[in-house]
Tab-separated table of C-alpha atoms in Angstrom:
chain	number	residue	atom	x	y	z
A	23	UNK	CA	20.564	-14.072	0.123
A	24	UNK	CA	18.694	-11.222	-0.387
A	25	UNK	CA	20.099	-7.495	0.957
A	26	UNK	CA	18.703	-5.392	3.304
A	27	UNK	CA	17.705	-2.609	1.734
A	28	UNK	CA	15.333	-0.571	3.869
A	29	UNK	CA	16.942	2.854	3.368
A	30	UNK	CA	17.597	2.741	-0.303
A	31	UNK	CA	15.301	2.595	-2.767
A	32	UNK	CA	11.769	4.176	-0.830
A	33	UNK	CA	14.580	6.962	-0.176
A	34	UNK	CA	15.697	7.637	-4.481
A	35	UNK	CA	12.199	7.258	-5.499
A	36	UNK	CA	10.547	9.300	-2.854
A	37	UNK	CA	13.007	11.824	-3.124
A	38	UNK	CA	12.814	12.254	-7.230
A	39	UNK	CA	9.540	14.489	-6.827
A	40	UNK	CA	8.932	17.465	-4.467
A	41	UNK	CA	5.479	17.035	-2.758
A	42	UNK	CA	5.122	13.385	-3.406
A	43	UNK	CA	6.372	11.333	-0.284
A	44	UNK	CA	6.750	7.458	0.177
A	45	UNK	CA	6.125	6.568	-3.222
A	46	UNK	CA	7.880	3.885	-5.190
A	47	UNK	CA	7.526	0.841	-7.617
A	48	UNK	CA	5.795	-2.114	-5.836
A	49	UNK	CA	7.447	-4.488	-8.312
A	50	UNK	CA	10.870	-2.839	-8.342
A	51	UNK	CA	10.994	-2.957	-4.384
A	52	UNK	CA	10.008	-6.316	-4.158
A	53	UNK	CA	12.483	-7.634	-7.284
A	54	UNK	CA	15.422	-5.420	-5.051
A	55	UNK	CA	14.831	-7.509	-2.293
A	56	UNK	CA	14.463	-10.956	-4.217
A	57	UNK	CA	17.688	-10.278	-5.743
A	58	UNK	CA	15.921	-11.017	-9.333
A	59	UNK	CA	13.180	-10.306	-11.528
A	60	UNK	CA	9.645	-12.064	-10.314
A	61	UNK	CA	7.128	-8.993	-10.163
A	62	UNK	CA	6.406	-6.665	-13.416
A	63	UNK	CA	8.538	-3.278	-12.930
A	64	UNK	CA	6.295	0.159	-14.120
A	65	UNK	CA	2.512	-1.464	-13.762
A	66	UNK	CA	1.935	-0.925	-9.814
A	67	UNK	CA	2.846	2.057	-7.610
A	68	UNK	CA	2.034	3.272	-3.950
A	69	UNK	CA	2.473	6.463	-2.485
A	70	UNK	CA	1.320	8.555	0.260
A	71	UNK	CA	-1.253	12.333	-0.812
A	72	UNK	CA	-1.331	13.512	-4.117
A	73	UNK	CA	-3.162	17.076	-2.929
A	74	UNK	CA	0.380	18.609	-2.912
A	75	UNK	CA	1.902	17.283	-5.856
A	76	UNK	CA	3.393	20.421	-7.702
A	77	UNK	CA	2.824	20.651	-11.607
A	78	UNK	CA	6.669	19.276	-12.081
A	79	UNK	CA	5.319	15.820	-9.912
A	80	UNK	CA	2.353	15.586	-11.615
A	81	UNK	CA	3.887	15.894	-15.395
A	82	UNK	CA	6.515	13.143	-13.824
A	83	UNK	CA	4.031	10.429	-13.028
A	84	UNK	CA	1.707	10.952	-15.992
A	85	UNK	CA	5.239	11.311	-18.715
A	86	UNK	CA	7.795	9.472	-16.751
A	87	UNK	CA	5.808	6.821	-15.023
A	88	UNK	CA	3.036	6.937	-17.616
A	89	UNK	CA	0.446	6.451	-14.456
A	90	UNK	CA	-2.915	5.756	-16.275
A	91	UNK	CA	-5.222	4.597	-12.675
A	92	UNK	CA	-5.166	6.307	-9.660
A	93	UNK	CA	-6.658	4.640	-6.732
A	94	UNK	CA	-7.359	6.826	-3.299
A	95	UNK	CA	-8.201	4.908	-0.296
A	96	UNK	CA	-9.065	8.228	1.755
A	97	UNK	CA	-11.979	9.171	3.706
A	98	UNK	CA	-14.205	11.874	2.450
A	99	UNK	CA	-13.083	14.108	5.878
A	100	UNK	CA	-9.449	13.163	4.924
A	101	UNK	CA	-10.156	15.061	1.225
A	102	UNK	CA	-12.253	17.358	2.799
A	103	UNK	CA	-9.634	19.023	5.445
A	104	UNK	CA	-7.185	18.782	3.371
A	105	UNK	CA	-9.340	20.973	0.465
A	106	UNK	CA	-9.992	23.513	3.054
A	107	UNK	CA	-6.274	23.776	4.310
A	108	UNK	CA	-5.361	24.619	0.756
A	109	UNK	CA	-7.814	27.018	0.413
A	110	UNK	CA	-6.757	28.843	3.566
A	111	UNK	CA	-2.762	28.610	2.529
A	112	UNK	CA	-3.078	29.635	-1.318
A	113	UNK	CA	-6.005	32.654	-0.638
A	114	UNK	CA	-3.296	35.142	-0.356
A	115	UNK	CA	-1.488	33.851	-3.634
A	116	UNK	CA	-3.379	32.856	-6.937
A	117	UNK	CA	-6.466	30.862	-6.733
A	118	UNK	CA	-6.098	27.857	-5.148
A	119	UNK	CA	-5.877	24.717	-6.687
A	120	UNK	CA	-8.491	22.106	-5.958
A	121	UNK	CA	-7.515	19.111	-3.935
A	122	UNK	CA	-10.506	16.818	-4.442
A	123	UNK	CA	-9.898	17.056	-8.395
A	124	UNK	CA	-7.245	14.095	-9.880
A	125	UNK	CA	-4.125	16.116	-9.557
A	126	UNK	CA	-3.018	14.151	-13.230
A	127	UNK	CA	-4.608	13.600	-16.539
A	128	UNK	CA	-5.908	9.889	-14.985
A	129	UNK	CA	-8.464	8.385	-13.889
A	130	UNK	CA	-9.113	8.389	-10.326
A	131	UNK	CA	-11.140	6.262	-8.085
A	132	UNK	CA	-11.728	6.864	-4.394
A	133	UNK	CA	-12.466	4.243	-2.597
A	134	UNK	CA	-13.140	4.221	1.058
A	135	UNK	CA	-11.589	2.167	2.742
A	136	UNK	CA	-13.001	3.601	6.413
A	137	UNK	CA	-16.289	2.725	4.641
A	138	UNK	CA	-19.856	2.641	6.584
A	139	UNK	CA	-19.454	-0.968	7.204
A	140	UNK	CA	-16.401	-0.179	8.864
A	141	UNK	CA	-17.053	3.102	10.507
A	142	UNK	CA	-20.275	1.540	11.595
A	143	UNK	CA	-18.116	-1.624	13.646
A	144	UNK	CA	-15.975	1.355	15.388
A	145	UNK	CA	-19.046	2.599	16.197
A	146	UNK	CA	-20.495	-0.514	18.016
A	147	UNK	CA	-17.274	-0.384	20.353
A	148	UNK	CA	-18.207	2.928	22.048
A	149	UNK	CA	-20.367	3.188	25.165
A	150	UNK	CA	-23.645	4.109	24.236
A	151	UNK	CA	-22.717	7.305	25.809
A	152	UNK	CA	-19.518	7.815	23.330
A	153	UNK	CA	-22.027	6.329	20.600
A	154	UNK	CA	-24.447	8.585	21.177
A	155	UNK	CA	-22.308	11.827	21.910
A	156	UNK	CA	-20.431	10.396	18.071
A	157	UNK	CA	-23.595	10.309	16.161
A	158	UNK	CA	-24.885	13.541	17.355
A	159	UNK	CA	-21.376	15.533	16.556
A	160	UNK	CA	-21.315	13.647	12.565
A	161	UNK	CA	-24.797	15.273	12.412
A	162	UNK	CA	-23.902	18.237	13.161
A	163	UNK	CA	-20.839	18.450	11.160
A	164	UNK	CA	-18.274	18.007	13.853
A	165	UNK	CA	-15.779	15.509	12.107
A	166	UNK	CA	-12.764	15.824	13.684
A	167	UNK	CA	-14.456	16.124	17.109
A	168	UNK	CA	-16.785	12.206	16.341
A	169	UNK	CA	-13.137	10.891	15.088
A	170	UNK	CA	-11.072	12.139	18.065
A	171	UNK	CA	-13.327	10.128	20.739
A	172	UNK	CA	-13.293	7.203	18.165
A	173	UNK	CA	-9.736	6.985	18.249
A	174	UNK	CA	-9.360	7.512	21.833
A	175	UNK	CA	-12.270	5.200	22.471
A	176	UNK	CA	-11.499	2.745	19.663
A	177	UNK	CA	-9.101	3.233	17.455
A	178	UNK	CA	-6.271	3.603	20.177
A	179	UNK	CA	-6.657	-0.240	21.658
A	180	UNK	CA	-7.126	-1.478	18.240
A	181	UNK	CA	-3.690	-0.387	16.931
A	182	UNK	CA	-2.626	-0.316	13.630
A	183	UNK	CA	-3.174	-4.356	13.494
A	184	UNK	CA	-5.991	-4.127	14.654
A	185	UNK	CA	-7.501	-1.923	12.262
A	186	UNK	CA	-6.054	-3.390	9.701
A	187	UNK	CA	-7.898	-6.609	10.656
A	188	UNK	CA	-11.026	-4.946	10.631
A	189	UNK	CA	-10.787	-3.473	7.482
A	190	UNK	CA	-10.776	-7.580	6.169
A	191	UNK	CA	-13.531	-8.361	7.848
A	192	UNK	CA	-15.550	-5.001	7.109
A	193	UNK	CA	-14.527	-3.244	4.339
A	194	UNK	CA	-15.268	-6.078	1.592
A	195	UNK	CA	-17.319	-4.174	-0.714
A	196	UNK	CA	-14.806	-1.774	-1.039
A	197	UNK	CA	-11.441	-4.145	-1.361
A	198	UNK	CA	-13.906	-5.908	-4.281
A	199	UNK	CA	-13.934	-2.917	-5.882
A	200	UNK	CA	-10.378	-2.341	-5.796
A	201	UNK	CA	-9.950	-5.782	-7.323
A	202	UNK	CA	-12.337	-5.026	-10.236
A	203	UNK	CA	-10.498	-1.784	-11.612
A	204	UNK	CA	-7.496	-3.807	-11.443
A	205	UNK	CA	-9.030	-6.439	-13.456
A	206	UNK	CA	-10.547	-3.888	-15.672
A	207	UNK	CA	-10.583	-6.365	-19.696
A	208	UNK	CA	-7.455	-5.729	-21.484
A	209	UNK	CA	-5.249	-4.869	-18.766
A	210	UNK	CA	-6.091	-0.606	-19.466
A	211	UNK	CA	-6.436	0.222	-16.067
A	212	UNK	CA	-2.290	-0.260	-15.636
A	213	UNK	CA	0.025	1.224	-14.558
A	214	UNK	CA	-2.052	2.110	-11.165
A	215	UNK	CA	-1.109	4.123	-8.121
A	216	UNK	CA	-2.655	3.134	-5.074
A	217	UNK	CA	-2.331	5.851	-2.230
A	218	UNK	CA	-4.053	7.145	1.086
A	219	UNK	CA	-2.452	9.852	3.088
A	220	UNK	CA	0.654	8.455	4.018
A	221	UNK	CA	0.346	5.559	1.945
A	222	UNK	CA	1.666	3.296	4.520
A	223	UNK	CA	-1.381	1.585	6.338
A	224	UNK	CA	-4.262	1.277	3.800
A	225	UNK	CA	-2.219	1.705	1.160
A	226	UNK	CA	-0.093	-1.173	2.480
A	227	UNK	CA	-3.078	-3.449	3.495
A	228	UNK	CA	-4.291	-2.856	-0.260
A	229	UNK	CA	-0.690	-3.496	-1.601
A	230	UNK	CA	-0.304	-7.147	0.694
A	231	UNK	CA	-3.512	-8.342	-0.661
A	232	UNK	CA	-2.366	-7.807	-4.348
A	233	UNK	CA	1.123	-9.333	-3.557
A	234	UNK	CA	-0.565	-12.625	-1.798
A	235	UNK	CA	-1.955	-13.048	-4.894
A	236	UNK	CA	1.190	-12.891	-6.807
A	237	UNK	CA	2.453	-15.640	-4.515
A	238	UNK	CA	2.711	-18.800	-6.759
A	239	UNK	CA	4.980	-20.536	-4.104
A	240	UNK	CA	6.467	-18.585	-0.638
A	241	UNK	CA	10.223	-19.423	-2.248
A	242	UNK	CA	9.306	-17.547	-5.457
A	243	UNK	CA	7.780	-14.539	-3.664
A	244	UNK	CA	8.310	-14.698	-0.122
A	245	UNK	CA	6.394	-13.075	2.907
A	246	UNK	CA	9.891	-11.494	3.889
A	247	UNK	CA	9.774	-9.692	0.275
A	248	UNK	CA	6.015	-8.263	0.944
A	249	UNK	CA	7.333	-7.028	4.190
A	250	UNK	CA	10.612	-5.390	2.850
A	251	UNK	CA	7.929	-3.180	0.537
A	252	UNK	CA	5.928	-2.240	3.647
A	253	UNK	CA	8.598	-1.747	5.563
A	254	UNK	CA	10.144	0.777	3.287
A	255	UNK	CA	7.608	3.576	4.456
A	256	UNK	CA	9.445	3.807	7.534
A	257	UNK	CA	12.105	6.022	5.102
A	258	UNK	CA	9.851	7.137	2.224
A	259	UNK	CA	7.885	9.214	4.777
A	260	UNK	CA	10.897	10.101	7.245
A	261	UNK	CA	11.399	13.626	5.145
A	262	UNK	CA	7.330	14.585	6.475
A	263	UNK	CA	7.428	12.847	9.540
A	264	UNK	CA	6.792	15.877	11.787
A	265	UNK	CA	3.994	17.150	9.403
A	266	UNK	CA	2.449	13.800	9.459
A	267	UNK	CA	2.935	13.573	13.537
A	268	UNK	CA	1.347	16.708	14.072
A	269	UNK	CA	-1.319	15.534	11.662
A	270	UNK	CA	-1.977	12.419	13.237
A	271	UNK	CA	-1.927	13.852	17.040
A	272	UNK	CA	-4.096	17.119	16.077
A	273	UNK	CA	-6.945	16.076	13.749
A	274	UNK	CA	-7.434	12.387	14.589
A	275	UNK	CA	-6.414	12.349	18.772
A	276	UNK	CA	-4.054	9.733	18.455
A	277	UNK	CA	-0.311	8.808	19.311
A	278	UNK	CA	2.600	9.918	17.797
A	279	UNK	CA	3.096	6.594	17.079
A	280	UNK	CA	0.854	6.318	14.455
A	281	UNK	CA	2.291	8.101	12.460
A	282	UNK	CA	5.297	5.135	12.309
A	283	UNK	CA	4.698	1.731	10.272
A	284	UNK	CA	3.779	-1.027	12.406
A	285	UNK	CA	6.883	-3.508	12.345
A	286	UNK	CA	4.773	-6.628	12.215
A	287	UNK	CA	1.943	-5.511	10.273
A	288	UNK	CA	2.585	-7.639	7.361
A	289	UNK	CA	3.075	-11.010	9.375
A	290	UNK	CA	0.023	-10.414	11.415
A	291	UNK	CA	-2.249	-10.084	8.376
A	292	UNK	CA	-0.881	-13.076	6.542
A	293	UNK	CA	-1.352	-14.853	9.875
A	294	UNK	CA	-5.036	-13.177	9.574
A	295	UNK	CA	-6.046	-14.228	6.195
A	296	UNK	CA	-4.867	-17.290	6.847
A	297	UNK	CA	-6.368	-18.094	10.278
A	298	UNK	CA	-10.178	-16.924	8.859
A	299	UNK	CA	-9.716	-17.604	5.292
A	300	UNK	CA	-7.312	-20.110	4.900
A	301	UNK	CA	-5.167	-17.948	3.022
A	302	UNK	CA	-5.713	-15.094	0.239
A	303	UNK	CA	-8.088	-17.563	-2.277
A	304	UNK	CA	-10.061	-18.029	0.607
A	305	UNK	CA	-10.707	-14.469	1.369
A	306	UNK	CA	-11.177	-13.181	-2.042
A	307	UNK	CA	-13.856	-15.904	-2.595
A	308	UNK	CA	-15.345	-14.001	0.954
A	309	UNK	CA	-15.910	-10.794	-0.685
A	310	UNK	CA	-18.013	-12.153	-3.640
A	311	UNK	CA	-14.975	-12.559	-6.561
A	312	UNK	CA	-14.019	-15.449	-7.960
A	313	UNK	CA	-10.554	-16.483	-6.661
A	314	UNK	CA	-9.247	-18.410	-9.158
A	315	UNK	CA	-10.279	-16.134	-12.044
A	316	UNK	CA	-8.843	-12.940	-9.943
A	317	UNK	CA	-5.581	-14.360	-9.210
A	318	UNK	CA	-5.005	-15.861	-12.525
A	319	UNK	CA	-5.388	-12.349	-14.558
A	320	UNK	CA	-3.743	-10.310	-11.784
A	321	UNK	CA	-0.338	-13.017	-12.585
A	322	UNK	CA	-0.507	-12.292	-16.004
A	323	UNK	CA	-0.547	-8.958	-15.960
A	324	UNK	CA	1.782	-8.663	-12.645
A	325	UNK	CA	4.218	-11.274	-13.255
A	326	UNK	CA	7.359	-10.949	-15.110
């Protein structure tokens, strides 16, 4: 039978740079769990920000970890306040580094996962008051203000399953294109590093897709192992987890609470896919790729 271990390896590999949190080996976690070799150790990595990363983390994932892809899920207001923060904490030292730039020799995508398609969905579950009052404060630059009544409006009843179900159904376009850099011929985009800011929630959504497709047969790779990897966020992100509270509550509105994993978030996505798609095939073949194709190349180059 396979161990628990929640606490132990999220903790060493988090832990092994200085302003990287919750980042690890997807394959490593998973084989920990299994108890045996079934997913290729040093090709696919999650974590949460990179804006922080000191020059000591970023030489360790481009000559210890070799990372060749990077892969950020974040919104542009996400990069955005996060740039400007720096600005306003380094002006007093030497110039300030930019946060939007890769922070390692790589080569970065960002994808959004809070795409329009998405954003636009939240939008059509405001009051036309809320909707109106939201559209008016994104034109005039007011962020943080539009997100805030989203949340509390939206974002709030939906949960963290809940918006994770939404981003199946509306941000398509955008898991494609995830799908097709990991694809890219010749297997050069590896080893990737797949990351939002706490690397937890799209970063796990992102991560569960990928492993479904691993899943030649539930005894090989089982739902319990995909879980054990989301579930180790809970300590890869306990050394920030007052940063990322205050985050959470102050610029998006919302709960302490989501600043936590969700404990059933992988079993109610599975349950998900496979209710509207009929499982992970089905879904991929939903957002325009061609399932069989997709899953075979991301087993050869993921499987041990």
């Amino acid at each position: 039978m396979a161990k628990d271990t929640h606490t132990t390896l999220g903790i060493e590999q988090a832990n092994s740079f200085e302003q990287i949190f919750n980042f690890r080996d997807v394959g490593a976690a998973v084989n920990e769990f299994l108890g045996k070799r079934v997913v290729r150790e040093g090709f696919l990595f999650r974590s949460g920000r990179l804006d922080e990363a000191t020059p000591q983390d970023r030489a360790k994932l481009v000559q210890e970890y070799a990372i060749k892809t990077v892969i950020d899920l974040r919104t542009n207001t996400e990069r955005i306040v996060r740039h400007e923060r720096s600005i306003a904490h380094e002006s007093s030292n030497s110039a300030p580094k930019n946060p939007s730039e890769p922070p390692l020799s790589s080569n970065t995508h960002r994808i959004l996962v809070i795409g329009k398609r998405l954003e636009l969905a939240l939008l059509l579950k405001l009051s036309w008051f809320n909707f109106f009052k939201t559209i008016f404060l994104l034109i005039l630059g007011y962020r943080l203000e539009a997100i805030k009544i989203m949340s509390r409006e939206v974002i709030i009843p939906q949960g963290l399953g809940g918006m994770g179900r939404m981003a199946l159904l509306h941000s398509r376009k955008e898991i494609r294109r995830m799908f097709e850099i990991l694809t890219t011929p010749g297997g050069s985009s590896f080893p990737v590093l797949i990351h939002c800011t706490q690397g937890k929630d799209r970063t796990g959504l992102m991560i569960l897709i990928i492993l479904l497709c691993l899943q030649t047969s539930p005894s090989i790779l089982s739902d319990l192992a995909i879980d054990h990897d989301y579930q180790l966020s809970r300590a890869g992100l306990l050394p920030i987890r007052e940063k990322m509270v205050v985050e959470v509550t102050g610029d998006a509105g919302l709960p302490a609470y989501f600043a936590d994993i969700h404990p059933n978030f992988v079993e109610e996505m599975v349950e998900f896919i496979g209710q509207h798609w009929g499982g992970i095939s089905g879904y991929l073949t939903s957002i325009g790729l061609d399932a069989d194709a997709m899953i075979g190349e991301l087993r050869e180059r993921l499987l041990v």
